[in-house]
mmCIF file of C-alpha atoms in Angstrom:
data_model
loop_
_atom_site.group_PDB
_atom_site.id
_atom_site.type_symbol
_atom_site.label_atom_id
_atom_site.label_comp_id
_atom_site.label_asym_id
_atom_site.label_seq_id
_atom_site.Cartn_x
_atom_site.Cartn_y
_atom_site.Cartn_z
ATOM 1 C CA UNK A 19 -15.765 -6.980 -9.762
ATOM 2 C CA UNK A 20 -18.868 -4.980 -10.629
ATOM 3 C CA UNK A 21 -21.712 -4.244 -8.222
ATOM 4 C CA UNK A 22 -24.966 -2.325 -8.615
ATOM 5 C CA UNK A 23 -26.129 0.020 -5.881
ATOM 6 C CA UNK A 24 -29.477 1.807 -5.822
ATOM 7 C CA UNK A 25 -30.994 4.621 -3.833
ATOM 8 C CA UNK A 26 -34.074 6.816 -3.574
ATOM 9 C CA UNK A 27 -32.919 10.214 -4.812
ATOM 10 C CA UNK A 28 -35.520 11.979 -2.755
ATOM 11 C CA UNK A 29 -37.596 13.098 -5.726
ATOM 12 C CA UNK A 30 -34.767 14.837 -7.566
ATOM 13 C CA UNK A 31 -34.759 14.538 -11.345
ATOM 14 C CA UNK A 32 -32.009 12.094 -12.302
ATOM 15 C CA UNK A 33 -31.348 13.919 -15.583
ATOM 16 C CA UNK A 34 -30.808 17.200 -13.768
ATOM 17 C CA UNK A 35 -28.554 15.496 -11.228
ATOM 18 C CA UNK A 36 -26.400 14.012 -13.994
ATOM 19 C CA UNK A 37 -26.073 17.266 -15.908
ATOM 20 C CA UNK A 38 -22.787 18.182 -14.192
ATOM 21 C CA UNK A 39 -20.912 15.444 -16.092
ATOM 22 C CA UNK A 40 -20.826 14.974 -19.855
ATOM 23 C CA UNK A 41 -21.683 11.606 -21.397
ATOM 24 C CA UNK A 42 -18.526 9.859 -22.477
ATOM 25 C CA UNK A 43 -16.281 11.628 -19.978
ATOM 26 C CA UNK A 44 -13.991 10.794 -17.055
ATOM 27 C CA UNK A 45 -13.700 12.710 -13.793
ATOM 28 C CA UNK A 46 -10.869 11.951 -11.379
ATOM 29 C CA UNK A 47 -12.082 12.453 -7.814
ATOM 30 C CA UNK A 48 -9.778 12.510 -4.814
ATOM 31 C CA UNK A 49 -11.746 10.875 -2.018
ATOM 32 C CA UNK A 50 -9.706 12.055 0.961
ATOM 33 C CA UNK A 51 -8.280 9.843 3.718
ATOM 34 C CA UNK A 52 -11.208 7.437 4.025
ATOM 35 C CA UNK A 53 -14.010 9.041 6.021
ATOM 36 C CA UNK A 54 -16.832 9.907 3.574
ATOM 37 C CA UNK A 55 -17.328 13.133 5.525
ATOM 38 C CA UNK A 56 -13.944 14.331 4.248
ATOM 39 C CA UNK A 57 -14.948 13.955 0.593
ATOM 40 C CA UNK A 58 -15.285 17.390 -1.013
ATOM 41 C CA UNK A 59 -18.669 18.759 -2.056
ATOM 42 C CA UNK A 60 -17.533 18.773 -5.695
ATOM 43 C CA UNK A 61 -16.380 15.178 -5.366
ATOM 44 C CA UNK A 62 -19.723 14.082 -3.962
ATOM 45 C CA UNK A 63 -21.619 15.869 -6.738
ATOM 46 C CA UNK A 64 -19.470 14.109 -9.326
ATOM 47 C CA UNK A 65 -20.307 10.744 -7.749
ATOM 48 C CA UNK A 66 -24.007 11.566 -7.773
ATOM 49 C CA UNK A 67 -23.771 12.401 -11.485
ATOM 50 C CA UNK A 68 -21.869 9.261 -12.454
ATOM 51 C CA UNK A 69 -22.993 6.165 -14.338
ATOM 52 C CA UNK A 70 -19.962 4.129 -13.257
ATOM 53 C CA UNK A 71 -17.364 4.534 -10.511
ATOM 54 C CA UNK A 72 -13.931 2.935 -10.852
ATOM 55 C CA UNK A 73 -12.738 2.629 -7.277
ATOM 56 C CA UNK A 74 -9.660 1.829 -5.180
ATOM 57 C CA UNK A 75 -9.717 0.007 -1.856
ATOM 58 C CA UNK A 76 -8.653 3.119 0.112
ATOM 59 C CA UNK A 77 -11.393 5.310 -1.337
ATOM 60 C CA UNK A 78 -14.319 6.352 0.923
ATOM 61 C CA UNK A 79 -16.512 3.398 -0.024
ATOM 62 C CA UNK A 80 -19.267 4.532 2.351
ATOM 63 C CA UNK A 81 -19.985 7.382 -0.052
ATOM 64 C CA UNK A 82 -21.185 4.827 -2.628
ATOM 65 C CA UNK A 83 -23.674 3.038 -0.394
ATOM 66 C CA UNK A 84 -26.723 5.059 -1.447
ATOM 67 C CA UNK A 85 -25.835 5.824 -5.055
ATOM 68 C CA UNK A 86 -27.334 4.323 -8.218
ATOM 69 C CA UNK A 87 -24.079 3.541 -10.019
ATOM 70 C CA UNK A 88 -22.079 0.630 -11.345
ATOM 71 C CA UNK A 89 -18.980 0.074 -9.215
ATOM 72 C CA UNK A 90 -15.831 -1.421 -10.714
ATOM 73 C CA UNK A 91 -13.260 -2.449 -8.094
ATOM 74 C CA UNK A 92 -9.663 -2.024 -9.297
ATOM 75 C CA UNK A 93 -8.034 -1.946 -5.879
ATOM 76 C CA UNK A 94 -4.412 -2.833 -5.285
ATOM 77 C CA UNK A 95 -3.576 -4.834 -2.144
ATOM 78 C CA UNK A 96 0.080 -4.698 -0.997
ATOM 79 C CA UNK A 97 1.702 -8.030 -1.919
ATOM 80 C CA UNK A 98 -1.772 -9.272 -2.907
ATOM 81 C CA UNK A 99 -4.432 -8.776 -5.572
ATOM 82 C CA UNK A 100 -3.283 -6.190 -8.081
ATOM 83 C CA UNK A 101 -4.904 -4.390 -10.995
ATOM 84 C CA UNK A 102 -2.285 -3.128 -13.441
ATOM 85 C CA UNK A 103 -2.405 0.588 -14.170
ATOM 86 C CA UNK A 104 -2.644 -0.146 -17.889
ATOM 87 C CA UNK A 105 -5.820 -2.144 -17.234
ATOM 88 C CA UNK A 106 -7.298 0.691 -15.182
ATOM 89 C CA UNK A 107 -6.543 3.126 -17.996
ATOM 90 C CA UNK A 108 -8.224 0.758 -20.464
ATOM 91 C CA UNK A 109 -11.348 0.506 -18.302
ATOM 92 C CA UNK A 110 -11.656 4.289 -18.016
ATOM 93 C CA UNK A 111 -11.380 4.792 -21.766
ATOM 94 C CA UNK A 112 -13.654 1.842 -22.603
ATOM 95 C CA UNK A 113 -16.398 2.975 -20.231
ATOM 96 C CA UNK A 114 -16.252 6.567 -21.470
ATOM 97 C CA UNK A 115 -16.323 5.487 -25.123
ATOM 98 C CA UNK A 116 -19.525 3.598 -24.304
ATOM 99 C CA UNK A 117 -21.077 6.995 -23.537
ATOM 100 C CA UNK A 118 -20.944 6.658 -19.770
ATOM 101 C CA UNK A 119 -20.159 9.274 -17.156
ATOM 102 C CA UNK A 120 -17.149 7.765 -15.424
ATOM 103 C CA UNK A 121 -15.729 8.755 -12.039
ATOM 104 C CA UNK A 122 -12.328 7.471 -10.993
ATOM 105 C CA UNK A 123 -12.481 7.520 -7.182
ATOM 106 C CA UNK A 124 -9.270 7.166 -5.203
ATOM 107 C CA UNK A 125 -8.215 7.713 -1.638
ATOM 108 C CA UNK A 126 -6.396 10.941 -0.830
ATOM 109 C CA UNK A 127 -5.623 13.084 -3.863
ATOM 110 C CA UNK A 128 -5.216 11.569 -7.336
ATOM 111 C CA UNK A 129 -2.079 13.605 -8.007
ATOM 112 C CA UNK A 130 -0.242 12.728 -4.760
ATOM 113 C CA UNK A 131 1.279 9.299 -5.506
ATOM 114 C CA UNK A 132 -2.059 8.360 -7.044
ATOM 115 C CA UNK A 133 -1.084 7.972 -10.721
ATOM 116 C CA UNK A 134 -3.670 10.569 -11.610
ATOM 117 C CA UNK A 135 -1.355 12.075 -14.183
ATOM 118 C CA UNK A 136 -1.109 8.733 -15.988
ATOM 119 C CA UNK A 137 -4.898 8.418 -16.063
ATOM 120 C CA UNK A 138 -5.372 11.958 -17.366
ATOM 121 C CA UNK A 139 -2.788 11.295 -20.076
ATOM 122 C CA UNK A 140 -4.474 8.012 -21.074
ATOM 123 C CA UNK A 141 -7.861 9.708 -21.395
ATOM 124 C CA UNK A 142 -6.500 12.743 -23.232
ATOM 125 C CA UNK A 143 -4.588 10.480 -25.630
ATOM 126 C CA UNK A 144 -7.821 8.638 -26.415
ATOM 127 C CA UNK A 145 -9.730 11.875 -26.986
ATOM 128 C CA UNK A 146 -11.830 11.441 -23.832
ATOM 129 C CA UNK A 147 -12.873 14.625 -21.969
ATOM 130 C CA UNK A 148 -11.330 14.468 -18.506
ATOM 131 C CA UNK A 149 -11.384 16.740 -15.478
ATOM 132 C CA UNK A 150 -9.927 16.564 -11.976
ATOM 133 C CA UNK A 151 -11.594 17.141 -8.601
ATOM 134 C CA UNK A 152 -8.785 17.429 -6.024
ATOM 135 C CA UNK A 153 -9.047 15.567 -2.745
ATOM 136 C CA UNK A 154 -7.716 16.005 0.780
ATOM 137 C CA UNK A 155 -4.332 14.273 0.745
ATOM 138 C CA UNK A 156 -3.720 11.749 3.507
ATOM 139 C CA UNK A 157 -0.240 13.245 3.805
ATOM 140 C CA UNK A 158 -1.893 16.268 5.446
ATOM 141 C CA UNK A 159 -5.105 14.823 6.850
ATOM 142 C CA UNK A 160 -3.589 11.767 8.554
ATOM 143 C CA UNK A 161 -1.183 13.725 10.761
ATOM 144 C CA UNK A 162 -3.834 16.385 11.466
ATOM 145 C CA UNK A 163 -6.323 13.771 12.663
ATOM 146 C CA UNK A 164 -3.661 12.458 15.037
ATOM 147 C CA UNK A 165 -2.958 15.930 16.431
ATOM 148 C CA UNK A 166 0.279 16.356 14.476
ATOM 149 C CA UNK A 167 0.527 19.664 12.561
ATOM 150 C CA UNK A 168 2.854 19.210 9.597
ATOM 151 C CA UNK A 169 4.014 22.787 10.194
ATOM 152 C CA UNK A 170 4.132 24.688 13.466
ATOM 153 C CA UNK A 171 5.720 28.048 14.180
ATOM 154 C CA UNK A 172 8.904 27.612 16.147
ATOM 155 C CA UNK A 173 9.236 23.916 15.306
ATOM 156 C CA UNK A 174 9.796 23.824 11.541
ATOM 157 C CA UNK A 175 9.714 25.861 8.372
ATOM 158 C CA UNK A 176 8.513 23.183 6.015
ATOM 159 C CA UNK A 177 7.959 19.511 5.371
ATOM 160 C CA UNK A 178 8.785 16.996 2.664
ATOM 161 C CA UNK A 179 6.403 14.267 1.497
ATOM 162 C CA UNK A 180 8.027 11.131 0.076
ATOM 163 C CA UNK A 181 6.920 7.718 -1.069
ATOM 164 C CA UNK A 182 8.570 4.822 0.728
ATOM 165 C CA UNK A 183 7.325 2.090 -1.592
ATOM 166 C CA UNK A 184 10.959 1.244 -2.391
ATOM 167 C CA UNK A 185 13.704 1.194 0.252
ATOM 168 C CA UNK A 186 16.966 3.145 0.230
ATOM 169 C CA UNK A 187 19.492 1.355 -1.933
ATOM 170 C CA UNK A 188 16.845 -0.094 -4.220
ATOM 171 C CA UNK A 189 17.828 0.618 -7.841
ATOM 172 C CA UNK A 190 14.391 2.190 -8.353
ATOM 173 C CA UNK A 191 14.864 4.731 -5.559
ATOM 174 C CA UNK A 192 15.571 8.311 -6.647
ATOM 175 C CA UNK A 193 15.583 9.850 -3.148
ATOM 176 C CA UNK A 194 18.699 11.370 -1.613
ATOM 177 C CA UNK A 195 18.237 10.367 2.028
ATOM 178 C CA UNK A 196 21.422 12.136 3.033
ATOM 179 C CA UNK A 197 19.989 15.409 1.755
ATOM 180 C CA UNK A 198 16.743 14.725 3.616
ATOM 181 C CA UNK A 199 18.622 14.034 6.857
ATOM 182 C CA UNK A 200 20.314 17.438 6.559
ATOM 183 C CA UNK A 201 17.361 19.354 5.106
ATOM 184 C CA UNK A 202 15.950 20.815 8.316
ATOM 185 C CA UNK A 203 12.430 19.970 7.163
ATOM 186 C CA UNK A 204 10.154 17.418 8.749
ATOM 187 C CA UNK A 205 9.305 14.302 6.749
ATOM 188 C CA UNK A 206 5.962 12.713 5.897
ATOM 189 C CA UNK A 207 6.333 9.153 4.630
ATOM 190 C CA UNK A 208 3.595 7.458 2.609
ATOM 191 C CA UNK A 209 3.572 3.780 1.602
ATOM 192 C CA UNK A 210 6.510 3.141 3.916
ATOM 193 C CA UNK A 211 5.364 0.403 6.312
ATOM 194 C CA UNK A 212 7.583 -2.339 4.894
ATOM 195 C CA UNK A 213 10.522 -0.052 4.141
ATOM 196 C CA UNK A 214 10.449 1.998 7.357
ATOM 197 C CA UNK A 215 13.280 0.104 9.133
ATOM 198 C CA UNK A 216 15.595 0.742 6.174
ATOM 199 C CA UNK A 217 14.496 4.362 5.788
ATOM 200 C CA UNK A 218 14.925 5.299 9.436
ATOM 201 C CA UNK A 219 18.272 3.540 9.793
ATOM 202 C CA UNK A 220 19.516 5.301 6.648
ATOM 203 C CA UNK A 221 18.391 8.703 7.917
ATOM 204 C CA UNK A 222 20.220 8.146 11.215
ATOM 205 C CA UNK A 223 23.320 6.897 9.409
ATOM 206 C CA UNK A 224 23.222 10.059 7.282
ATOM 207 C CA UNK A 225 23.255 12.278 10.353
ATOM 208 C CA UNK A 226 19.664 12.692 11.568
ATOM 209 C CA UNK A 227 19.554 12.793 15.380
ATOM 210 C CA UNK A 228 18.256 9.368 16.512
ATOM 211 C CA UNK A 229 16.192 11.155 19.188
ATOM 212 C CA UNK A 230 14.171 13.022 16.542
ATOM 213 C CA UNK A 231 10.456 12.528 17.318
ATOM 214 C CA UNK A 232 8.430 10.250 15.091
ATOM 215 C CA UNK A 233 4.766 9.271 14.895
ATOM 216 C CA UNK A 234 2.913 6.736 12.776
ATOM 217 C CA UNK A 235 -0.801 7.029 12.053
ATOM 218 C CA UNK A 236 -2.534 3.868 10.818
ATOM 219 C CA UNK A 237 -6.022 3.812 9.273
ATOM 220 C CA UNK A 238 -6.284 7.599 9.462
ATOM 221 C CA UNK A 239 -9.861 8.940 9.540
ATOM 222 C CA UNK A 240 -11.343 5.485 10.142
ATOM 223 C CA UNK A 241 -12.793 4.073 13.386
ATOM 224 C CA UNK A 242 -9.737 1.801 13.544
ATOM 225 C CA UNK A 243 -7.273 4.720 13.550
ATOM 226 C CA UNK A 244 -4.225 4.112 15.749
ATOM 227 C CA UNK A 245 -1.243 6.305 16.580
ATOM 228 C CA UNK A 246 2.203 5.110 17.644
ATOM 229 C CA UNK A 247 4.821 7.578 18.892
ATOM 230 C CA UNK A 248 8.539 7.051 19.410
ATOM 231 C CA UNK A 249 11.753 8.500 17.988
ATOM 232 C CA UNK A 250 13.240 7.924 14.569
ATOM 233 C CA UNK A 251 15.586 5.238 15.879
ATOM 234 C CA UNK A 252 12.797 3.143 17.406
ATOM 235 C CA UNK A 253 9.583 3.950 15.510
ATOM 236 C CA UNK A 254 9.907 0.961 13.160
ATOM 237 C CA UNK A 255 10.333 -1.444 16.085
ATOM 238 C CA UNK A 256 7.394 0.144 17.927
ATOM 239 C CA UNK A 257 5.212 -0.286 14.856
ATOM 240 C CA UNK A 258 6.143 -3.955 14.656
ATOM 241 C CA UNK A 259 5.378 -4.416 18.355
ATOM 242 C CA UNK A 260 1.958 -2.829 17.890
ATOM 243 C CA UNK A 261 1.204 -4.837 14.764
ATOM 244 C CA UNK A 262 0.772 -1.738 12.609
ATOM 245 C CA UNK A 263 0.226 -2.492 8.935
ATOM 246 C CA UNK A 264 -0.673 -0.569 5.807
ATOM 247 C CA UNK A 265 -2.119 1.933 5.246
ATOM 248 C CA UNK A 266 -0.063 4.083 7.580
ATOM 249 C CA UNK A 267 1.634 7.480 7.487
ATOM 250 C CA UNK A 268 4.828 8.247 9.394
ATOM 251 C CA UNK A 269 5.917 11.752 10.392
ATOM 252 C CA UNK A 270 9.544 12.330 11.385
ATOM 253 C CA UNK A 271 10.628 15.630 12.879
ATOM 254 C CA UNK A 272 9.906 18.099 15.646
ATOM 255 C CA UNK A 273 6.192 18.333 14.832
ATOM 256 C CA UNK A 274 5.805 14.607 15.564
ATOM 257 C CA UNK A 275 6.460 15.485 19.202
ATOM 258 C CA UNK A 276 3.998 18.381 19.239
ATOM 259 C CA UNK A 277 2.192 18.708 22.560
ATOM 260 C CA UNK A 278 -0.648 21.278 22.540
ATOM 261 C CA UNK A 279 -0.458 21.549 26.314
ATOM 262 C CA UNK A 280 3.261 22.269 26.457
#
């Protein structure tokens, strides 16, 4: 789907505004957790310099509302409409070869479970100039916006971010959940709504205390943000009771029970 959006640039010279990107180039921009206000200054400047933006559904779409750019929607909906990564790579290369300034806008950070490395490799292999503008990862921003610090002195000495898009026991899974259960670090789970019951039960079976605090943040940074708190043994059931769906981030560990007033 392609849409055209226009804006009054307030008298600024469009050529000057576009000078930050080269014709026939691709810039990967991490859009942050969803609120346009959490897009970086460099990311916003790249968008303002673009001819075309190739966008995901979790990107800060509000940032495009007043820009004069072509928008190509390549969003992936869980168990729904899906744009293959190979097709996205083809679009990036095709648009850049047409002499356009292309921005690939994604939610979070392109290099945190965002396939940014694949897109950089596709562009580099095609001889397309490509650069990266990092974004605020939802793995950090989501918990912070819910009042959950991923590290806190006296509670933990680190955290581990994992993708839960495949469940424990799935042949595609490469995660040692037993090691995670014994690691002593808190866990931040992305893309784990459907697999959370299997993940939490596996962690408990591998020795994690079932009373370990857990918190799930849905729609982080959006007006619809919701937070559900429980322990690792019951967080999946609580999410189901509350009707929590993707996108959501789950934190498991002492920091999930952080109380600033304690």
